[in-house]
Amino acid sequence: MGRGKIEIKRIDNATSRQVTFSKRRSGLFKKAKELAILCDAEVGLIVFSSTGRQYDFASTR
Amino acid sequence: MGRGKIEIKRIDNATSRQVTFSKRRSGLFKKAKELAILCDAEVGLIVFSSTGRQYDFASTR
DNA sequence: TAGACTATGTATAACTA
DNA sequence: TTAGTTATACATAGTCT
């Protein structure tokens, strides 16, 4: 999705990998929150970047 | 996305809620896996449906 | 029920500043 | 860099099986 199609494999370029991580991470968290709300589900999500930074979310229901 | 725009609030109808849960859950897990691969990140995701069924994923890096 | 279709809303790859 | 834009690929809401 986007200007071109991409293969699902590790992005070699460190800069693009970081940019993609930032964008896709926010998309993933948004969808996790939406699933919890729309479907009354409990969702827990934890992500560690390759540099070790942690991001998490937990719905409370 | 889809034929109409929806509000992000609990879906009242139990049947549509279950159908939406099933569709969005698979989309969420797909995106979690893609993030892990593309960005070399570690991702853990756990979801409990409103009926108590558990679904999870953990990347191994 | 659960699966397929498809029109349309959304996420995002590539680009620009 | 990091933030904003935009063209396009993708996800999915409503529908029909």
Coordinates of N, CA, C and O (backbone and C1' of nucleotides) in Angstrom, one line a residue:
Chain A
M1 N 0.9 -1.2 0.0 CA 0.0 0.0 0.0 C 0.9 1.2 0.0 O 1.9 1.2 0.7
G2 N 0.6 2.2 -0.7 CA 1.6 3.3 -0.9 C 2.0 3.3 -2.3 O 1.4 2.6 -3.1
R3 N 3.0 4.1 -2.6 CA 3.3 4.4 -4.0 C 3.8 3.1 -4.8 O 3.7 3.0 -6.0
G4 N 4.3 2.2 -4.0 CA 4.8 0.9 -4.7 C 4.5 -0.3 -3.8 O 4.1 -0.1 -2.6
K5 N 4.6 -1.4 -4.4 CA 4.3 -2.7 -3.6 C 5.7 -3.1 -3.0 O 6.7 -2.9 -3.6
I6 N 5.7 -3.6 -1.8 CA 6.9 -4.0 -1.2 C 6.8 -5.5 -0.8 O 5.8 -6.0 -0.6
E7 N 8.0 -6.1 -0.7 CA 8.1 -7.5 -0.3 C 8.1 -7.5 1.3 O 8.8 -6.6 1.8
I8 N 7.5 -8.5 1.9 CA 7.6 -8.6 3.3 C 8.9 -9.3 3.7 O 8.9 -10.5 3.9
K9 N 10.0 -8.6 3.8 CA 11.3 -9.1 4.2 C 12.0 -7.9 4.9 O 11.6 -6.7 4.7
R10 N 12.9 -8.2 5.8 CA 13.6 -7.2 6.5 C 14.1 -6.1 5.6 O 14.7 -6.3 4.6
I11 N 13.8 -4.8 6.0 CA 14.3 -3.7 5.2 C 15.8 -3.5 5.5 O 16.1 -3.3 6.7
D12 N 16.6 -3.5 4.5 CA 18.0 -3.4 4.7 C 18.4 -2.1 5.1 O 19.2 -1.9 6.1
N13 N 18.0 -1.0 4.4 CA 18.4 0.3 4.8 C 17.9 0.7 6.2 O 16.7 0.7 6.4
A14 N 18.8 1.1 7.0 CA 18.5 1.4 8.4 C 17.6 2.6 8.6 O 16.7 2.6 9.4
T15 N 17.7 3.6 7.7 CA 16.9 4.7 7.8 C 15.5 4.4 7.4 O 14.5 4.8 8.1
S16 N 15.3 3.8 6.3 CA 13.9 3.4 5.8 C 13.3 2.5 6.8 O 12.1 2.5 7.1
R17 N 14.1 1.6 7.4 CA 13.6 0.6 8.4 C 13.0 1.4 9.6 O 11.9 1.0 10.1
Q18 N 13.7 2.4 10.0 CA 13.3 3.2 11.2 C 12.0 4.0 10.8 O 11.1 4.0 11.6
V19 N 12.0 4.5 9.6 CA 10.8 5.3 9.2 C 9.6 4.4 9.1 O 8.5 4.7 9.6
T20 N 9.8 3.3 8.5 CA 8.7 2.3 8.3 C 8.2 1.8 9.7 O 7.0 1.7 9.9
F21 N 9.2 1.6 10.6 CA 8.8 1.1 11.9 C 7.9 2.1 12.6 O 6.9 1.8 13.2
S22 N 8.3 3.4 12.5 CA 7.5 4.4 13.2 C 6.1 4.5 12.7 O 5.1 4.6 13.4
K23 N 6.0 4.5 11.3 CA 4.7 4.6 10.7 C 3.8 3.4 11.0 O 2.6 3.5 11.3
R24 N 4.4 2.2 10.7 CA 3.6 1.0 10.9 C 3.2 0.7 12.4 O 2.2 0.2 12.7
R25 N 4.1 1.1 13.2 CA 3.9 0.9 14.7 C 2.6 1.7 15.1 O 1.7 1.1 15.7
S26 N 2.5 2.9 14.6 CA 1.3 3.7 15.0 C 0.1 3.1 14.4 O -1.0 3.1 15.0
G27 N 0.2 2.6 13.1 CA -1.0 2.0 12.5 C -1.4 0.7 13.3 O -2.6 0.5 13.5
L28 N -0.5 0.0 13.7 CA -0.8 -1.3 14.4 C -1.4 -1.0 15.8 O -2.5 -1.6 16.1
F29 N -0.9 0.0 16.5 CA -1.5 0.3 17.8 C -2.9 0.9 17.6 O -3.9 0.6 18.4
K30 N -3.1 1.7 16.5 CA -4.5 2.2 16.3 C -5.5 1.1 16.0 O -6.6 1.1 16.6
K31 N -5.1 0.1 15.2 CA -6.0 -1.0 14.9 C -6.2 -1.9 16.1 O -7.3 -2.4 16.3
A32 N -5.2 -2.0 17.0 CA -5.4 -2.8 18.2 C -6.4 -2.2 19.1 O -7.3 -2.8 19.6
K33 N -6.4 -0.8 19.2 CA -7.3 -0.1 20.0 C -8.7 -0.2 19.4 O -9.7 -0.4 20.1
E34 N -8.8 -0.1 18.1 CA -10.1 -0.2 17.4 C -10.7 -1.6 17.6 O -12.0 -1.6 17.9
L35 N -9.9 -2.6 17.5 CA -10.5 -4.0 17.7 C -11.1 -4.1 19.1 O -12.1 -4.6 19.3
A36 N -10.3 -3.6 20.1 CA -10.8 -3.7 21.5 C -12.1 -3.0 21.7 O -13.0 -3.5 22.3
I37 N -12.2 -1.8 21.1 CA -13.5 -1.0 21.3 C -14.6 -1.6 20.5 O -15.7 -1.9 21.0
L38 N -14.4 -1.8 19.2 CA -15.5 -2.3 18.3 C -16.0 -3.6 18.8 O -17.3 -3.8 18.7
C39 N -15.2 -4.5 19.2 CA -15.6 -5.9 19.4 C -15.6 -6.3 20.8 O -15.7 -7.5 21.2
D40 N -15.4 -5.3 21.7 CA -15.4 -5.6 23.1 C -14.4 -6.7 23.5 O -14.7 -7.6 24.3
A41 N -13.2 -6.6 22.9 CA -12.2 -7.6 23.2 C -11.1 -7.1 24.1 O -11.0 -5.9 24.3
E42 N -10.4 -8.0 24.7 CA -9.2 -7.5 25.4 C -8.0 -7.7 24.6 O -7.8 -8.8 24.0
V43 N -7.2 -6.7 24.5 CA -6.0 -6.7 23.6 C -4.8 -6.3 24.4 O -4.8 -5.2 25.1
G44 N -3.7 -7.0 24.3 CA -2.4 -6.6 24.8 C -1.4 -6.7 23.7 O -1.4 -7.6 22.9
L45 N -0.6 -5.6 23.6 CA 0.4 -5.5 22.5 C 1.6 -4.9 23.0 O 1.6 -3.9 23.7
I46 N 2.7 -5.6 22.7 CA 4.0 -5.1 23.2 C 5.0 -5.2 22.0 O 5.0 -6.2 21.3
V47 N 5.7 -4.1 21.8 CA 6.7 -4.1 20.6 C 8.0 -3.5 21.1 O 8.1 -2.6 21.9
F48 N 9.1 -4.2 20.7 CA 10.4 -3.7 20.9 C 11.0 -3.4 19.6 O 11.1 -4.2 18.7
S49 N 11.5 -2.2 19.4 CA 12.2 -1.8 18.2 C 13.5 -2.6 18.2 O 14.0 -3.1 19.2
S50 N 14.2 -2.6 17.1 CA 15.5 -3.3 17.0 C 16.5 -2.6 17.8 O 17.5 -3.2 18.1
T51 N 16.3 -1.3 18.2 CA 17.2 -0.6 19.1 C 16.8 -0.8 20.5 O 17.5 -0.3 21.4
G52 N 15.8 -1.6 20.8 CA 15.4 -2.0 22.2 C 14.4 -1.1 22.9 O 14.1 -1.3 24.0
R53 N 13.9 -0.1 22.1 CA 12.9 0.7 22.7 C 11.5 0.0 22.8 O 11.2 -0.8 21.9
Q54 N 10.8 0.2 23.9 CA 9.6 -0.6 24.2 C 8.3 0.3 24.0 O 8.3 1.5 24.4
Y55 N 7.3 -0.3 23.4 CA 6.0 0.4 23.2 C 5.0 -0.7 23.5 O 5.1 -1.8 23.1
D56 N 4.0 -0.3 24.3 CA 2.9 -1.2 24.6 C 1.6 -0.6 24.8 O 1.4 0.6 24.9
F57 N 0.6 -1.5 24.7 CA -0.8 -1.1 24.9 C -1.6 -2.3 25.5 O -1.3 -3.4 25.2
A58 N -2.5 -1.9 26.4 CA -3.4 -3.0 26.9 C -4.8 -2.3 27.1 O -4.9 -1.3 27.7
S59 N -5.7 -3.0 26.6 CA -7.1 -2.5 26.7 C -7.6 -2.9 28.1 O -7.0 -3.8 28.7
T60 N -8.5 -2.2 28.7 CA -9.0 -2.5 30.0 C -10.3 -3.2 30.0 O -10.7 -3.8 30.9
R61 N -11.0 -3.1 28.8 CA -12.4 -3.7 28.7 C -13.3 -3.0 29.6 O -13.2 -3.2 30.8
Chain B
M1 N -13.1 2.0 6.1 CA -12.7 1.2 5.0 C -13.9 0.2 4.8 O -14.4 -0.3 5.7
G2 N -14.2 -0.1 3.6 CA -15.4 -0.9 3.4 C -16.5 -0.1 2.8 O -16.3 1.1 2.5
R3 N -17.6 -0.7 2.6 CA -18.7 0.0 1.9 C -19.2 1.3 2.6 O -19.7 2.2 2.0
G4 N -19.0 1.3 3.9 CA -19.5 2.5 4.6 C -18.5 2.9 5.7 O -17.6 2.1 6.0
K5 N -18.6 4.1 6.2 CA -17.7 4.5 7.3 C -18.3 4.1 8.6 O -19.6 4.1 8.7
I6 N -17.6 3.7 9.5 CA -18.2 3.3 10.8 C -17.5 4.1 11.9 O -16.4 4.6 11.8
E7 N -18.3 4.2 13.0 CA -17.8 4.9 14.2 C -17.1 3.9 15.0 O -17.4 2.7 15.1
I8 N -16.0 4.3 15.7 CA -15.3 3.4 16.6 C -15.9 3.4 17.9 O -15.6 4.1 18.9
K9 N -16.9 2.6 18.1 CA -17.7 2.3 19.3 C -18.1 0.8 19.3 O -18.2 0.2 18.2
R10 N -18.4 0.3 20.5 CA -18.8 -1.1 20.6 C -19.9 -1.4 19.6 O -20.9 -0.7 19.6
I11 N -19.8 -2.5 18.8 CA -20.8 -2.9 17.9 C -21.9 -3.6 18.7 O -21.6 -4.6 19.4
D12 N -23.1 -3.1 18.6 CA -24.2 -3.6 19.4 C -24.6 -5.0 19.0 O -24.7 -5.9 19.9
N13 N -24.9 -5.2 17.7 CA -25.3 -6.5 17.2 C -24.3 -7.5 17.4 O -23.1 -7.4 16.9
A14 N -24.6 -8.6 18.2 CA -23.7 -9.6 18.5 C -23.1 -10.3 17.3 O -21.9 -10.7 17.3
T15 N -23.9 -10.6 16.3 CA -23.5 -11.3 15.2 C -22.5 -10.4 14.4 O -21.4 -10.9 14.0
S16 N -22.8 -9.2 14.1 CA -21.8 -8.3 13.4 C -20.6 -8.1 14.2 O -19.5 -8.0 13.6
R17 N -20.7 -8.0 15.5 CA -19.6 -7.9 16.4 C -18.6 -9.0 16.2 O -17.4 -8.9 16.1
Q18 N -19.2 -10.2 16.1 CA -18.4 -11.5 16.0 C -17.7 -11.5 14.6 O -16.6 -11.9 14.5
V19 N -18.5 -11.1 13.6 CA -18.0 -11.1 12.2 C -16.8 -10.1 12.1 O -15.7 -10.4 11.5
T20 N -17.0 -8.9 12.6 CA -16.0 -7.9 12.6 C -14.8 -8.3 13.4 O -13.7 -8.1 12.9
F21 N -15.0 -9.0 14.5 CA -13.9 -9.4 15.3 C -13.0 -10.4 14.5 O -11.8 -10.2 14.5
S22 N -13.7 -11.3 13.8 CA -12.9 -12.3 13.1 C -12.1 -11.7 12.0 O -11.0 -12.0 11.8
K23 N -12.7 -10.7 11.2 CA -12.1 -10.1 10.1 C -10.9 -9.2 10.6 O -9.8 -9.3 10.1
R24 N -11.2 -8.4 11.6 CA -10.2 -7.4 12.0 C -9.1 -8.1 12.8 O -7.9 -7.7 12.8
R25 N -9.4 -9.2 13.5 CA -8.4 -9.9 14.2 C -7.3 -10.4 13.3 O -6.1 -10.3 13.5
S26 N -7.8 -11.0 12.2 CA -6.8 -11.5 11.2 C -6.0 -10.4 10.6 O -4.7 -10.6 10.4
G27 N -6.6 -9.3 10.3 CA -5.8 -8.1 9.8 C -4.8 -7.7 10.8 O -3.7 -7.3 10.4
L28 N -5.2 -7.6 12.1 CA -4.2 -7.1 13.1 C -3.0 -8.1 13.2 O -1.9 -7.6 13.3
F29 N -3.3 -9.4 13.2 CA -2.2 -10.3 13.4 C -1.3 -10.3 12.1 O -0.1 -10.3 12.3
K30 N -1.9 -10.1 11.0 CA -1.1 -10.0 9.8 C -0.1 -8.8 9.9 O 1.1 -8.9 9.6
K31 N -0.7 -7.6 10.3 CA 0.2 -6.4 10.4 C 1.2 -6.6 11.5 O 2.3 -6.0 11.4
A32 N 0.9 -7.3 12.6 CA 1.9 -7.5 13.6 C 3.1 -8.3 13.1 O 4.2 -8.0 13.4
K33 N 2.8 -9.3 12.3 CA 3.8 -10.2 11.7 C 4.7 -9.4 10.8 O 5.9 -9.5 10.7
E34 N 4.0 -8.6 9.9 CA 4.7 -7.7 8.9 C 5.7 -6.8 9.6 O 6.8 -6.6 9.2
L35 N 5.2 -6.1 10.7 CA 6.1 -5.2 11.4 C 7.3 -5.9 11.9 O 8.4 -5.4 11.8
A36 N 7.1 -7.1 12.5 CA 8.2 -7.8 13.0 C 9.3 -8.1 12.0 O 10.5 -8.0 12.2
I37 N 8.8 -8.6 10.8 CA 9.7 -8.9 9.7 C 10.3 -7.7 9.1 O 11.6 -7.6 9.0
L38 N 9.5 -6.8 8.6 CA 10.0 -5.6 7.9 C 11.0 -4.8 8.7 O 12.1 -4.4 8.2
C39 N 10.7 -4.7 10.0 CA 11.5 -3.7 10.8 C 12.4 -4.4 11.9 O 12.9 -3.8 12.7
D40 N 12.5 -5.7 11.8 CA 13.3 -6.5 12.7 C 13.0 -6.2 14.1 O 13.9 -6.0 15.0
A41 N 11.7 -6.1 14.4 CA 11.2 -5.8 15.8 C 10.7 -7.0 16.5 O 10.4 -8.0 15.8
E42 N 10.6 -7.0 17.8 CA 10.0 -8.0 18.5 C 8.6 -7.6 18.8 O 8.3 -6.5 19.3
V43 N 7.6 -8.5 18.5 CA 6.2 -8.1 18.7 C 5.5 -9.2 19.5 O 5.7 -10.4 19.1
G44 N 4.8 -8.9 20.5 CA 3.9 -9.8 21.2 C 2.5 -9.3 21.2 O 2.3 -8.1 21.4
L45 N 1.5 -10.2 20.8 CA 0.2 -9.7 20.7 C -0.7 -10.8 21.3 O -0.6 -12.0 21.0
I46 N -1.6 -10.4 22.2 CA -2.6 -11.3 22.7 C -4.0 -10.7 22.7 O -4.1 -9.5 23.0
V47 N -4.9 -11.5 22.3 CA -6.3 -11.0 22.1 C -7.3 -12.0 22.8 O -7.1 -13.2 22.5
F48 N -8.2 -11.5 23.6 CA -9.3 -12.3 24.1 C -10.6 -11.8 23.5 O -10.9 -10.6 23.6
S49 N -11.3 -12.7 22.8 CA -12.6 -12.3 22.3 C -13.5 -12.1 23.5 O -13.2 -12.5 24.7
S50 N -14.7 -11.5 23.3 CA -15.6 -11.2 24.4 C -16.2 -12.5 24.9 O -16.7 -12.5 26.0
T51 N -16.0 -13.6 24.2 CA -16.5 -14.9 24.7 C -15.3 -15.6 25.4 O -15.5 -16.8 25.8
G52 N -14.2 -15.0 25.5 CA -13.1 -15.6 26.3 C -12.1 -16.4 25.5 O -11.2 -17.0 26.1
R53 N -12.3 -16.5 24.2 CA -11.3 -17.2 23.4 C -10.0 -16.5 23.2 O -10.0 -15.2 23.0
Q54 N -8.9 -17.2 23.3 CA -7.6 -16.5 23.3 C -6.9 -16.7 21.9 O -6.9 -17.8 21.3
Y55 N -6.2 -15.6 21.5 CA -5.5 -15.7 20.2 C -4.2 -14.9 20.5 O -4.2 -13.9 21.1
D56 N -3.0 -15.5 20.1 CA -1.8 -14.8 20.4 C -0.7 -15.0 19.3 O -0.8 -15.9 18.5
F57 N 0.3 -14.1 19.4 CA 1.4 -14.2 18.4 C 2.6 -13.6 19.1 O 2.5 -12.6 19.9
A58 N 3.7 -14.2 18.9 CA 5.0 -13.6 19.4 C 6.0 -13.9 18.3 O 6.2 -15.0 17.8
S59 N 6.7 -12.8 18.0 CA 7.8 -12.9 17.0 C 9.0 -13.5 17.7 O 9.1 -13.4 19.0
T60 N 9.9 -14.2 17.0 CA 11.0 -14.7 17.6 C 12.3 -13.9 17.4 O 13.3 -14.0 18.1
R61 N 12.2 -13.0 16.4 CA 13.4 -12.2 15.9 C 14.5 -13.1 15.5 O 15.1 -13.8 16.3
Chain C
dT1 P -23.4 -17.3 14.6 O5' -22.5 -16.7 13.4 C5' -22.2 -17.2 12.1 C4' -22.6 -18.6 12.0 C3' -21.6 -19.5 11.3 O3' -20.7 -20.0 12.2 C1' -23.9 -19.9 10.7
dA2 P -19.3 -19.6 12.5 O5' -18.6 -19.8 11.0 C5' -18.4 -21.1 10.5 C4' -18.1 -21.0 9.0 C3' -16.9 -20.1 8.7 O3' -16.2 -20.8 7.7 C1' -18.8 -19.3 7.6
dG3 P -14.8 -20.3 7.2 O5' -15.0 -19.8 5.8 C5' -15.4 -20.7 4.8 C4' -15.8 -20.0 3.5 C3' -14.7 -19.0 2.9 O3' -14.6 -19.3 1.5 C1' -16.8 -17.9 3.1
dA4 P -13.6 -18.6 0.6 O5' -14.5 -17.6 -0.3 C5' -15.4 -18.2 -1.2 C4' -16.1 -17.1 -2.0 C3' -15.1 -16.1 -2.6 O3' -15.6 -15.9 -4.0 C1' -16.6 -14.9 -1.3
dC5 P -14.9 -14.9 -5.0 O5' -15.7 -13.6 -4.8 C5' -17.1 -13.6 -5.1 C4' -17.7 -12.2 -4.9 C3' -16.9 -11.1 -5.7 O3' -17.8 -10.4 -6.5 C1' -17.3 -10.5 -3.4
dT6 P -17.4 -9.4 -7.6 O5' -17.3 -8.0 -6.9 C5' -18.5 -7.4 -6.4 C4' -18.2 -6.1 -5.7 C3' -17.0 -5.3 -6.4 O3' -17.2 -3.9 -6.2 C1' -16.5 -5.7 -4.2
dA7 P -17.7 -3.1 -7.5 O5' -18.3 -1.7 -6.7 C5' -19.3 -1.8 -5.8 C4' -19.1 -0.9 -4.6 C3' -18.5 0.4 -5.0 O3' -19.2 1.4 -4.1 C1' -17.1 -0.7 -3.5
dT8 P -18.8 2.9 -4.2 O5' -17.8 3.0 -3.0 C5' -18.3 2.7 -1.7 C4' -17.2 2.8 -0.7 C3' -16.4 4.1 -0.7 O3' -16.2 4.5 0.6 C1' -14.9 2.3 -0.7
dG9 P -16.1 6.0 1.1 O5' -15.3 5.9 2.4 C5' -15.7 5.0 3.4 C4' -14.5 4.4 4.2 C3' -13.6 5.4 4.7 O3' -13.2 5.0 6.0 C1' -12.4 3.9 3.3
dT10 P -12.2 5.9 6.9 O5' -10.8 5.2 6.7 C5' -10.8 3.8 7.1 C4' -9.4 3.3 6.9 C3' -8.2 4.1 7.5 O3' -7.5 3.2 8.3 C1' -7.7 3.6 5.2
dA11 P -6.3 3.7 9.1 O5' -5.0 3.1 8.3 C5' -5.0 1.7 8.1 C4' -3.7 1.3 7.3 C3' -2.4 1.8 7.9 O3' -1.5 0.8 7.7 C1' -2.8 2.7 5.7
dT12 P 0.0 0.9 8.2 O5' 0.8 1.5 6.9 C5' 0.8 0.6 5.7 C4' 1.5 1.4 4.6 C3' 2.8 2.1 4.9 O3' 3.7 2.0 3.8 C1' 1.4 3.6 3.9
dA13 P 4.8 0.9 3.8 O5' 5.5 1.1 2.4 C5' 4.9 0.6 1.2 C4' 5.4 1.4 0.0 C3' 6.9 1.7 0.0 O3' 7.4 1.5 -1.3 C1' 5.7 3.7 0.1
dA14 P 8.9 1.9 -1.7 O5' 8.7 3.4 -2.2 C5' 7.9 3.7 -3.4 C4' 7.8 5.2 -3.6 C3' 9.2 5.9 -3.6 O3' 9.2 6.6 -4.8 C1' 7.7 7.0 -2.1
dC15 P 10.5 7.5 -5.2 O5' 10.0 9.0 -4.8 C5' 8.7 9.4 -5.2 C4' 8.3 10.7 -4.6 C3' 9.4 11.8 -4.6 O3' 8.9 13.0 -5.2 C1' 8.4 11.6 -2.4
dT16 P 9.9 14.1 -5.5 O5' 9.6 15.2 -4.4 C5' 8.2 15.6 -4.2 C4' 8.1 16.6 -3.1 C3' 9.2 17.6 -3.0 O3' 8.7 18.9 -2.8 C1' 9.2 16.5 -1.0
dA17 P 9.6 20.2 -2.8 O5' 9.6 20.5 -1.2 C5' 8.4 20.7 -0.5 C4' 8.7 21.1 1.0 C3' 9.8 22.2 1.1 O3' 9.4 23.1 2.1 C1' 10.5 20.3 2.3
Chain D
dT1 P 18.8 9.1 9.0 O5' 17.6 9.4 9.9 C5' 16.7 10.5 9.8 C4' 17.2 11.6 10.7 C3' 16.0 12.2 11.4 O3' 15.8 11.7 12.7 C1' 17.4 13.8 10.2
dT2 P 14.5 11.0 13.2 O5' 13.7 12.2 13.9 C5' 14.1 13.6 13.8 C4' 12.9 14.4 13.2 C3' 11.6 13.7 13.2 O3' 10.6 14.6 13.7 C1' 12.0 14.3 11.0
dA3 P 9.0 14.2 13.9 O5' 8.3 15.0 12.7 C5' 8.5 16.4 12.7 C4' 7.7 17.0 11.5 C3' 6.2 16.5 11.4 O3' 5.4 17.6 11.1 C1' 7.4 16.1 9.4
dG4 P 3.8 17.4 10.9 O5' 3.6 17.5 9.3 C5' 3.9 18.7 8.6 C4' 3.7 18.5 7.1 C3' 2.3 18.0 6.7 O3' 1.9 18.8 5.6 C1' 4.0 16.6 5.8
dT5 P 0.5 18.6 4.9 O5' 0.9 17.8 3.6 C5' 1.8 18.4 2.6 C4' 1.9 17.5 1.4 C3' 0.6 17.1 0.8 O3' 0.7 17.4 -0.6 C1' 2.0 15.2 1.1
dT6 P -0.6 17.2 -1.5 O5' -0.4 15.7 -2.1 C5' 0.7 15.4 -3.0 C4' 0.6 14.0 -3.4 C3' -0.8 13.5 -3.8 O3' -0.7 12.5 -4.8 C1' 0.0 12.1 -2.2
dA7 P -1.5 12.8 -6.2 O5' -1.0 11.4 -7.0 C5' 0.3 11.1 -7.0 C4' 0.5 9.6 -6.8 C3' -0.5 8.7 -7.6 O3' 0.2 7.7 -8.1 C1' -0.6 8.3 -5.2
dT8 P -0.5 6.5 -9.0 O5' -0.7 5.4 -7.9 C5' 0.5 4.8 -7.3 C4' 0.1 3.9 -6.2 C3' -0.9 2.8 -6.7 O3' -0.3 1.6 -6.2 C1' -1.6 3.7 -4.7
dA9 P -0.6 0.2 -7.0 O5' -0.5 -0.9 -5.8 C5' 0.6 -0.8 -4.9 C4' 0.2 -1.2 -3.5 C3' -0.6 -2.5 -3.4 O3' -0.1 -3.3 -2.3 C1' -1.9 -0.8 -2.4
dC10 P -0.6 -4.7 -2.0 O5' -1.6 -4.4 -0.8 C5' -1.1 -3.7 0.4 C4' -2.2 -3.4 1.3 C3' -3.1 -4.7 1.7 O3' -3.1 -4.7 3.1 C1' -4.5 -2.8 1.1
dA11 P -3.7 -5.9 3.9 O5' -5.0 -5.2 4.5 C5' -4.8 -4.1 5.3 C4' -6.2 -3.6 5.9 C3' -7.0 -4.6 6.5 O3' -7.7 -4.0 7.6 C1' -8.2 -3.7 4.6
dT12 P -8.6 -4.9 8.6 O5' -10.1 -4.6 8.0 C5' -10.6 -3.2 8.0 C4' -11.9 -3.2 7.3 C3' -12.9 -4.2 7.7 O3' -14.2 -3.7 7.7 C1' -12.7 -4.2 5.4
dA13 P -14.8 -3.1 9.0 O5' -16.2 -2.6 8.5 C5' -16.3 -1.3 7.9 C4' -17.6 -1.1 7.1 C3' -18.8 -1.7 7.8 O3' -19.9 -0.8 7.4 C1' -18.3 -2.9 5.8
dG14 P -21.4 -1.2 7.9 O5' -22.0 -1.9 6.6 C5' -22.1 -1.2 5.4 C4' -22.4 -2.1 4.2 C3' -23.7 -2.9 4.4 O3' -24.6 -2.7 3.3 C1' -21.9 -4.3 3.7
dT15 P -26.0 -3.4 3.2 O5' -25.7 -4.6 2.2 C5' -25.1 -4.4 0.9 C4' -24.8 -5.7 0.2 C3' -25.9 -6.7 0.2 O3' -26.3 -6.9 -1.1 C1' -23.8 -7.7 0.7
dC16 P -27.7 -7.7 -1.4 O5' -27.0 -9.1 -1.8 C5' -26.0 -9.1 -2.7 C4' -25.4 -10.5 -2.8 C3' -26.4 -11.7 -2.8 O3' -26.1 -12.6 -3.8 C1' -24.8 -12.1 -1.1
dT17 P -27.3 -13.5 -4.3 O5' -26.6 -15.0 -4.3 C5' -26.4 -15.6 -3.1 C4' -24.9 -16.1 -3.1 C3' -24.9 -17.6 -3.1 O3' -23.6 -18.0 -3.5 C1' -24.1 -16.8 -1.0

